[in-house]
PDB file of C-alpha atoms in Angstrom:
ATOM      1  CA  MET A   1       4.947 -13.487   9.363  1.00  0.00           C
ATOM      2  CA  ARG A   2       7.834 -11.085  10.092  1.00  0.00           C
ATOM      3  CA  VAL A   3       7.468  -7.615   8.689  1.00  0.00           C
ATOM      4  CA  ARG A   4      10.661  -5.568   8.288  1.00  0.00           C
ATOM      5  CA  THR A   5      10.323  -2.183   9.934  1.00  0.00           C
ATOM      6  CA  GLY A   6      13.486  -0.415   8.830  1.00  0.00           C
ATOM      7  CA  ARG A   7      15.479  -1.624  11.795  1.00  0.00           C
ATOM      8  CA  ASP A   8      18.579  -3.832  11.468  1.00  0.00           C
ATOM      9  CA  PRO A   9      18.569  -6.946  13.703  1.00  0.00           C
ATOM     10  CA  SER A  10      22.318  -7.335  13.252  1.00  0.00           C
ATOM     11  CA  SER A  11      22.871  -3.947  14.927  1.00  0.00           C
ATOM     12  CA  GLY A  12      20.670  -4.483  17.933  1.00  0.00           C
ATOM     13  CA  GLY A  13      17.509  -3.258  16.220  1.00  0.00           C
ATOM     14  CA  LYS A  14      18.867   0.219  15.442  1.00  0.00           C
ATOM     15  CA  ARG A  15      16.898   2.182  12.899  1.00  0.00           C
ATOM     16  CA  LEU A  16      18.377   2.053   9.484  1.00  0.00           C
ATOM     17  CA  THR A  17      19.486   5.313   7.784  1.00  0.00           C
ATOM     18  CA  ALA A  18      17.943   6.218   4.441  1.00  0.00           C
ATOM     19  CA  ARG A  19      20.426   5.673   1.619  1.00  0.00           C
ATOM     20  CA  VAL A  20      18.861   8.150  -0.761  1.00  0.00           C
ATOM     21  CA  ALA A  21      17.386  11.460   0.419  1.00  0.00           C
ATOM     22  CA  ALA A  22      13.702  12.111  -0.263  1.00  0.00           C
ATOM     23  CA  GLY A  23      13.335  15.331  -2.277  1.00  0.00           C
ATOM     24  CA  GLY A  24      15.078  17.338  -4.884  1.00  0.00           C
ATOM     25  CA  VAL A  25      12.723  15.961  -7.505  1.00  0.00           C
ATOM     26  CA  SER A  26      10.896  17.316 -10.553  1.00  0.00           C
ATOM     27  CA  PRO A  27       7.542  19.046 -10.270  1.00  0.00           C
ATOM     28  CA  LEU A  28       5.873  15.925 -11.624  1.00  0.00           C
ATOM     29  CA  ALA A  29       7.278  13.763  -8.846  1.00  0.00           C
ATOM     30  CA  ARG A  30       6.243  16.350  -6.218  1.00  0.00           C
ATOM     31  CA  VAL A  31       2.711  16.535  -7.535  1.00  0.00           C
ATOM     32  CA  VAL A  32       2.445  12.733  -7.615  1.00  0.00           C
ATOM     33  CA  ALA A  33       3.940  12.347  -4.087  1.00  0.00           C
ATOM     34  CA  TYR A  34       1.644  14.997  -2.506  1.00  0.00           C
ATOM     35  CA  GLY A  35      -1.419  13.757  -4.391  1.00  0.00           C
ATOM     36  CA  ALA A  36      -0.781  10.115  -3.445  1.00  0.00           C
ATOM     37  CA  GLY A  37      -0.221  11.188   0.159  1.00  0.00           C
ATOM     38  CA  ARG A  38      -3.461  13.081   0.233  1.00  0.00           C
ATOM     39  CA  ARG A  39      -5.447  10.117  -1.081  1.00  0.00           C
ATOM     40  CA  ALA A  40      -3.787   7.830   1.435  1.00  0.00           C
ATOM     41  CA  GLY A  41      -4.066  10.195   4.363  1.00  0.00           C
ATOM     42  CA  THR A  42      -0.268  10.497   4.790  1.00  0.00           C
ATOM     43  CA  ALA A  43       2.549  12.932   4.297  1.00  0.00           C
ATOM     44  CA  PRO A  44       3.857  13.046   0.772  1.00  0.00           C
ATOM     45  CA  VAL A  45       4.718   9.518  -0.353  1.00  0.00           C
ATOM     46  CA  ARG A  46       8.449   9.005   0.190  1.00  0.00           C
ATOM     47  CA  LEU A  47       8.722   6.288  -2.449  1.00  0.00           C
ATOM     48  CA  PHE A  48       7.940   8.901  -5.174  1.00  0.00           C
ATOM     49  CA  LEU A  49      10.287  11.492  -3.566  1.00  0.00           C
ATOM     50  CA  VAL A  50      13.091   8.976  -3.625  1.00  0.00           C
ATOM     51  CA  LEU A  51      12.582   7.345  -7.044  1.00  0.00           C
ATOM     52  CA  GLY A  52      11.885  10.813  -8.492  1.00  0.00           C
ATOM     53  CA  ARG A  53      15.539  11.660  -8.080  1.00  0.00           C
ATOM     54  CA  HIS A  54      16.146   9.651 -11.195  1.00  0.00           C
ATOM     55  CA  ARG A  55      13.948  11.829 -13.271  1.00  0.00           C
ATOM     56  CA  ARG A  56      14.054  10.085 -16.636  1.00  0.00           C
ATOM     57  CA  LEU A  57      13.533   6.622 -15.170  1.00  0.00           C
ATOM     58  CA  PHE A  58      10.797   7.894 -12.861  1.00  0.00           C
ATOM     59  CA  THR A  59       8.565   9.117 -15.664  1.00  0.00           C
ATOM     60  CA  GLY A  60       8.701   5.786 -17.521  1.00  0.00           C
ATOM     61  CA  TRP A  61       8.207   3.718 -14.295  1.00  0.00           C
ATOM     62  CA  LEU A  62       5.282   5.868 -13.268  1.00  0.00           C
ATOM     63  CA  HIS A  63       3.475   5.215 -16.497  1.00  0.00           C
ATOM     64  CA  PHE A  64       3.988   1.469 -16.222  1.00  0.00           C
ATOM     65  CA  ALA A  65       3.018   1.333 -12.555  1.00  0.00           C
ATOM     66  CA  GLY A  66      -0.111   3.415 -13.172  1.00  0.00           C
ATOM     67  CA  ARG A  67      -1.201   0.943 -15.917  1.00  0.00           C
ATOM     68  CA  LEU A  68      -1.112  -1.821 -13.252  1.00  0.00           C
ATOM     69  CA  MET A  69      -2.596   0.202 -10.382  1.00  0.00           C
ATOM     70  CA  PRO A  70      -5.062   1.911 -10.510  1.00  0.00           C
ATOM     71  CA  GLY A  71      -5.334   1.565 -14.294  1.00  0.00           C
ATOM     72  CA  GLY A  72      -5.395  -2.213 -14.551  1.00  0.00           C
ATOM     73  CA  ILE A  73      -8.199  -4.502 -15.685  1.00  0.00           C
ATOM     74  CA  LEU A  74      -8.293  -6.534 -12.472  1.00  0.00           C
ATOM     75  CA  PRO A  75     -10.899  -5.132 -10.029  1.00  0.00           C
ATOM     76  CA  ARG A  76      -9.307  -2.684  -7.556  1.00  0.00           C
ATOM     77  CA  ARG A  77     -10.233  -4.914  -4.609  1.00  0.00           C
ATOM     78  CA  GLU A  78      -8.381  -7.811  -6.120  1.00  0.00           C
ATOM     79  CA  THR A  79      -5.428  -5.626  -7.096  1.00  0.00           C
ATOM     80  CA  GLU A  80      -5.013  -4.508  -3.476  1.00  0.00           C
ATOM     81  CA  LEU A  81      -5.320  -8.126  -2.252  1.00  0.00           C
ATOM     82  CA  VAL A  82      -2.460  -9.137  -4.542  1.00  0.00           C
ATOM     83  CA  ILE A  83      -0.317  -6.224  -3.553  1.00  0.00           C
ATOM     84  CA  LEU A  84      -0.909  -6.752   0.177  1.00  0.00           C
ATOM     85  CA  ARG A  85      -0.122 -10.458  -0.102  1.00  0.00           C
ATOM     86  CA  VAL A  86       3.147  -9.688  -1.899  1.00  0.00           C
ATOM     87  CA  ALA A  87       3.972  -7.102   0.785  1.00  0.00           C
ATOM     88  CA  HIS A  88       3.358  -9.596   3.571  1.00  0.00           C
ATOM     89  CA  LEU A  89       5.379 -12.298   1.894  1.00  0.00           C
ATOM     90  CA  CYS A  90       8.295  -9.885   1.344  1.00  0.00           C
ATOM     91  CA  GLY A  91       8.025  -8.427   4.835  1.00  0.00           C
ATOM     92  CA  SER A  92       7.596  -4.905   3.460  1.00  0.00           C
ATOM     93  CA  ALA A  93       6.274  -2.698   6.289  1.00  0.00           C
ATOM     94  CA  TYR A  94       6.140   0.229   3.835  1.00  0.00           C
ATOM     95  CA  GLU A  95       3.863  -1.466   1.387  1.00  0.00           C
ATOM     96  CA  VAL A  96       1.762  -3.140   4.026  1.00  0.00           C
ATOM     97  CA  ALA A  97       1.028   0.270   5.677  1.00  0.00           C
ATOM     98  CA  HIS A  98       0.485   2.106   2.396  1.00  0.00           C
ATOM     99  CA  HIS A  99      -1.776  -0.471   0.771  1.00  0.00           C
ATOM    100  CA  THR A 100      -3.765  -1.172   3.959  1.00  0.00           C
ATOM    101  CA  ARG A 101      -4.956   2.444   3.581  1.00  0.00           C
ATOM    102  CA  LEU A 102      -5.532   2.042  -0.144  1.00  0.00           C
ATOM    103  CA  GLY A 103      -7.233  -1.343   0.350  1.00  0.00           C
ATOM    104  CA  ARG A 104      -9.775   0.058   2.727  1.00  0.00           C
ATOM    105  CA  ALA A 105     -10.611   2.738   0.093  1.00  0.00           C
ATOM    106  CA  ALA A 106     -10.870  -0.001  -2.526  1.00  0.00           C
ATOM    107  CA  GLY A 107     -13.443  -1.948  -0.470  1.00  0.00           C
ATOM    108  CA  LEU A 108     -11.375  -4.335   1.710  1.00  0.00           C
ATOM    109  CA  GLY A 109     -12.833  -4.913   5.119  1.00  0.00           C
ATOM    110  CA  GLU A 110     -10.946  -5.415   8.333  1.00  0.00           C
ATOM    111  CA  ALA A 111     -11.450  -9.207   8.075  1.00  0.00           C
ATOM    112  CA  ASP A 112      -9.905  -9.085   4.599  1.00  0.00           C
ATOM    113  CA  LEU A 113      -6.927  -7.122   5.857  1.00  0.00           C
ATOM    114  CA  ARG A 114      -6.356  -9.594   8.690  1.00  0.00           C
ATOM    115  CA  ARG A 115      -6.583 -12.756   6.705  1.00  0.00           C
ATOM    116  CA  VAL A 116      -4.496 -11.630   3.713  1.00  0.00           C
ATOM    117  CA  ALA A 117      -1.529 -11.989   5.990  1.00  0.00           C
ATOM    118  CA  ASP A 118      -2.560 -15.649   6.449  1.00  0.00           C
ATOM    119  CA  GLY A 119      -2.745 -16.261   2.731  1.00  0.00           C
ATOM    120  CA  PRO A 120      -4.985 -18.400   0.447  1.00  0.00           C
ATOM    121  CA  SER A 121      -5.623 -21.083   3.078  1.00  0.00           C
ATOM    122  CA  ALA A 122      -7.499 -18.641   5.367  1.00  0.00           C
ATOM    123  CA  ASP A 123     -11.277 -18.996   5.662  1.00  0.00           C
ATOM    124  CA  GLY A 124     -13.543 -16.525   3.910  1.00  0.00           C
ATOM    125  CA  TRP A 125     -12.019 -16.131   0.435  1.00  0.00           C
ATOM    126  CA  THR A 126     -14.066 -16.647  -2.685  1.00  0.00           C
ATOM    127  CA  ALA A 127     -12.768 -19.322  -5.080  1.00  0.00           C
ATOM    128  CA  ARG A 128     -11.464 -16.615  -7.416  1.00  0.00           C
ATOM    129  CA  GLU A 129      -9.649 -14.774  -4.551  1.00  0.00           C
ATOM    130  CA  ARG A 130      -8.162 -18.022  -3.333  1.00  0.00           C
ATOM    131  CA  ALA A 131      -6.820 -18.720  -6.834  1.00  0.00           C
ATOM    132  CA  LEU A 132      -5.347 -15.270  -7.085  1.00  0.00           C
ATOM    133  CA  LEU A 133      -3.597 -15.477  -3.723  1.00  0.00           C
ATOM    134  CA  GLY A 134      -2.424 -19.028  -4.325  1.00  0.00           C
ATOM    135  CA  ALA A 135      -0.796 -17.836  -7.526  1.00  0.00           C
ATOM    136  CA  VAL A 136       0.896 -14.982  -5.691  1.00  0.00           C
ATOM    137  CA  ASP A 137       2.316 -17.339  -3.101  1.00  0.00           C
ATOM    138  CA  ALA A 138       3.587 -19.719  -5.826  1.00  0.00           C
ATOM    139  CA  LEU A 139       5.166 -16.903  -7.817  1.00  0.00           C
ATOM    140  CA  HIS A 140       6.906 -15.623  -4.734  1.00  0.00           C
ATOM    141  CA  ALA A 141       8.264 -19.025  -3.736  1.00  0.00           C
ATOM    142  CA  GLU A 142       9.086 -20.501  -7.107  1.00  0.00           C
ATOM    143  CA  GLN A 143       9.070 -17.543  -9.545  1.00  0.00           C
ATOM    144  CA  ASP A 144       6.769 -19.839 -11.591  1.00  0.00           C
ATOM    145  CA  LEU A 145       3.359 -21.449 -11.677  1.00  0.00           C
ATOM    146  CA  ASP A 146       3.117 -25.215 -12.286  1.00  0.00           C
ATOM    147  CA  GLU A 147       0.507 -26.626 -14.652  1.00  0.00           C
ATOM    148  CA  ALA A 148      -1.998 -27.335 -11.846  1.00  0.00           C
ATOM    149  CA  ALA A 149      -1.739 -23.769 -10.500  1.00  0.00           C
ATOM    150  CA  TRP A 150      -2.069 -22.322 -13.966  1.00  0.00           C
ATOM    151  CA  ALA A 151      -5.115 -24.420 -14.760  1.00  0.00           C
ATOM    152  CA  GLU A 152      -6.747 -23.283 -11.511  1.00  0.00           C
ATOM    153  CA  LEU A 153      -6.014 -19.711 -12.268  1.00  0.00           C
ATOM    154  CA  SER A 154      -7.418 -20.102 -15.801  1.00  0.00           C
ATOM    155  CA  ARG A 155     -10.742 -21.227 -14.352  1.00  0.00           C
ATOM    156  CA  HIS A 156     -11.181 -17.763 -12.863  1.00  0.00           C
ATOM    157  CA  LEU A 157      -9.172 -15.287 -14.903  1.00  0.00           C
ATOM    158  CA  ASN A 158      -9.098 -14.601 -18.631  1.00  0.00           C
ATOM    159  CA  GLU A 159      -5.800 -14.421 -20.567  1.00  0.00           C
ATOM    160  CA  ARG A 160      -5.328 -10.692 -20.120  1.00  0.00           C
ATOM    161  CA  GLU A 161      -6.009 -10.865 -16.362  1.00  0.00           C
ATOM    162  CA  ARG A 162      -3.510 -13.738 -15.980  1.00  0.00           C
ATOM    163  CA  ILE A 163      -0.829 -11.640 -17.788  1.00  0.00           C
ATOM    164  CA  GLU A 164      -1.604  -8.631 -15.566  1.00  0.00           C
ATOM    165  CA  LEU A 165      -1.458 -10.720 -12.387  1.00  0.00           C
ATOM    166  CA  CYS A 166       2.040 -11.918 -13.222  1.00  0.00           C
ATOM    167  CA  LEU A 167       3.238  -8.345 -13.937  1.00  0.00           C
ATOM    168  CA  LEU A 168       1.463  -6.965 -10.810  1.00  0.00           C
ATOM    169  CA  ALA A 169       2.952  -9.503  -8.445  1.00  0.00           C
ATOM    170  CA  GLY A 170       6.415  -9.239  -9.998  1.00  0.00           C
ATOM    171  CA  HIS A 171       6.323  -5.427  -9.918  1.00  0.00           C
ATOM    172  CA  TYR A 172       5.524  -5.267  -6.183  1.00  0.00           C
ATOM    173  CA  GLU A 173       8.208  -7.956  -5.392  1.00  0.00           C
ATOM    174  CA  MET A 174      10.608  -5.561  -7.159  1.00  0.00           C
ATOM    175  CA  LEU A 175       9.309  -2.521  -5.232  1.00  0.00           C
ATOM    176  CA  ALA A 176       9.666  -4.373  -1.927  1.00  0.00           C
ATOM    177  CA  THR A 177      13.328  -5.020  -2.725  1.00  0.00           C
ATOM    178  CA  VAL A 178      13.956  -1.426  -3.778  1.00  0.00           C
ATOM    179  CA  ILE A 179      12.197   0.033  -0.731  1.00  0.00           C
ATOM    180  CA  ARG A 180      14.142  -2.267   1.632  1.00  0.00           C
ATOM    181  CA  THR A 181      17.531  -1.675  -0.070  1.00  0.00           C
ATOM    182  CA  LEU A 182      17.142   2.093  -0.185  1.00  0.00           C
ATOM    183  CA  ARG A 183      15.830   2.065   3.482  1.00  0.00           C
ATOM    184  CA  ILE A 184      12.697   3.951   2.709  1.00  0.00           C
ATOM    185  CA  GLU A 185      10.656   4.426   5.870  1.00  0.00           C
ATOM    186  CA  PRO A 186       6.752   4.141   5.990  1.00  0.00           C
ATOM    187  CA  ASP A 187       4.989   7.375   5.354  1.00  0.00           C
ATOM    188  CA  PRO A 188       3.679   9.091   8.550  1.00  0.00           C
ATOM    189  CA  PRO A 189       0.003  10.047   8.812  1.00  0.00           C
ATOM    190  CA  ARG A 190      -0.750  13.502   7.445  1.00  0.00           C
ATOM    191  CA  ARG A 191      -0.759  16.135  10.137  1.00  0.00           C
ATOM    192  CA  ARG A 192      -3.839  18.162  10.443  1.00  0.00           C
ATOM    193  CA  PRO A 193      -3.425  21.955  10.194  1.00  0.00           C
ATOM    194  CA  ALA A 194      -3.025  23.539  13.634  1.00  0.00           C
ATOM    195  CA  ARG A 195      -6.173  25.617  13.301  1.00  0.00           C
ATOM    196  CA  ALA A 196      -8.319  22.533  12.435  1.00  0.00           C
ATOM    197  CA  ALA A 197      -6.813  20.538  15.212  1.00  0.00           C
ATOM    198  CA  ALA A 198      -7.494  23.321  17.751  1.00  0.00           C
ATOM    199  CA  ALA A 199     -11.119  23.660  16.560  1.00  0.00           C
ATOM    200  CA  SER A 200     -11.622  19.905  16.907  1.00  0.00           C
ATOM    201  CA  LEU A 201     -10.223  20.076  20.442  1.00  0.00           C
ATOM    202  CA  VAL A 202     -12.607  22.905  21.418  1.00  0.00           C
ATOM    203  CA  ARG A 203     -15.603  20.988  20.057  1.00  0.00           C
ATOM    204  CA  ALA A 204     -14.600  17.916  22.020  1.00  0.00           C
ATOM    205  CA  ARG A 205     -14.238  19.835  25.247  1.00  0.00           C
ATOM    206  CA  TRP A 206     -17.612  21.532  24.810  1.00  0.00           C
ATOM    207  CA  ALA A 207     -19.248  18.158  24.098  1.00  0.00           C
ATOM    208  CA  ALA A 208     -17.619  16.682  27.230  1.00  0.00           C
ATOM    209  CA  ARG A 209     -18.840  19.625  29.339  1.00  0.00           C
ATOM    210  CA  GLY A 210     -22.379  19.210  27.919  1.00  0.00           C
ATOM    211  CA  ARG A 211     -22.670  15.547  28.850  1.00  0.00           C
ATOM    212  CA  GLY A 212     -24.637  15.043  32.004  1.00  0.00           C
ATOM    213  CA  ARG A 213     -25.991  18.623  31.967  1.00  0.00           C
ATOM    214  CA  GLY A 214     -28.975  18.235  29.675  1.00  0.00           C
ATOM    215  CA  PRO A 215     -28.750  18.983  25.991  1.00  0.00           C
ATOM    216  CA  ALA A 216     -25.210  19.557  24.775  1.00  0.00           C
ATOM    217  CA  ARG A 217     -24.383  23.171  23.964  1.00  0.00           C
ATOM    218  CA  ARG A 218     -22.843  24.135  20.647  1.00  0.00           C
ATOM    219  CA  PRO A 219     -19.306  25.369  20.809  1.00  0.00           C
ATOM    220  CA  PRO A 220     -18.599  28.893  19.669  1.00  0.00           C
ATOM    221  CA  ALA A 221     -18.033  29.211  15.936  1.00  0.00           C
ATOM    222  CA  GLY A 222     -14.572  30.015  14.519  1.00  0.00           C
TER     223      GLY A 222
END
């Protein structure tokens, strides 16, 4: 499945220019962006720094989004599977990268992360997970679930969970469109402070020097 990376095939693969600058947002948006980046191990989350430029809308959207993730009633593992499946179907490199990190934290293993790109037909899913992912695929393709798909989903999810699934999948379809249209690039990994990086390099060098010479010596402190 093709994942859009912020490059335009019609212009020879040139990187697309962001249409809305990231920054100039409220203190709330800054706190959310930095906090989300810290949890994900990235720089401040650009999505929040872009959407936060519409301050009034951002506050309402953030409350709604938080009710779905992480505050929904679906288990976090299943929520991340749904979001990642939507991201793959929409070709959203941003959401694939961001929710791969969050998915690992929610308990998804490397096998889960690989096969979610293949969808509900892949081996290894539970019956409930297969029903969830099958519903996501149908919602993406048809914007609807036929009676057979609804009946299968109903065997595994209660009424409130089914409502939440529809809203969750639809919300991340919307976000994929917004991210692509506004040309929001994936968040880079968070850079380690220079002092911490230097200390790590010193430890690695001392460990390398100690190999083959008996017990490894401890590097100097500080």
